[in-house]
C-alpha angles and dihedrals in degrees: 000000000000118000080246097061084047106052087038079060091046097050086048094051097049092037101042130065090326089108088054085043102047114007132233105001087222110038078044088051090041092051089047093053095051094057096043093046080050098051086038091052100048099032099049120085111189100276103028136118134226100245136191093277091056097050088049092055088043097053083047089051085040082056089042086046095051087038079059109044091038155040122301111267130173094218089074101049078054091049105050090040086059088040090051092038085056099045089044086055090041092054102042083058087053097053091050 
């Protein structure tokens, strides 16, 4: 697929039902801030990194975040089943 054909999908996509999908861009991108600054905040000693465990419970608040701010889809129930599923199994990993 050429870069063309790419950014003419994309254009669709943010210009198209996302609204309908997701609400407002910015009041969805507000509300996912404030989860992951929260998780962030709460979650990050001096000296720590973010780790696998972290960016799978914040795809699954991103999907909170666009449930919240939209209208409801089942993509992202499915979504944040697989994103929770994949942080249970991460963390497991991580406690030993």
């Amino acid at each position: 697929m050429k870069k063309e054909e790419v950014l003419k999908m994309a254009t669709g996509l943010v210009t198209g039902d996302r609204h309908d999908d997701y609400g407002d861009a910015t009041e969805c991108c507000d509300s996912i801030a404030e989860v992951w600054t929260w998780w962030i905040d709460d979650r990050l000693a001096p000296g720590r990194s973010l780790d696998a465990h972290d960016v799978a419970i914040m795809m699954d608040l991103l999907k909170t975040s666009r449930i919240k701010t939209g209208a409801p889809k089942i993509d992202n129930y499915v979504d944040k089943c697989g994103y929770a599923a994949l942080a249970a199994e991460v963390g497991s990993k991580l406690d030993g």
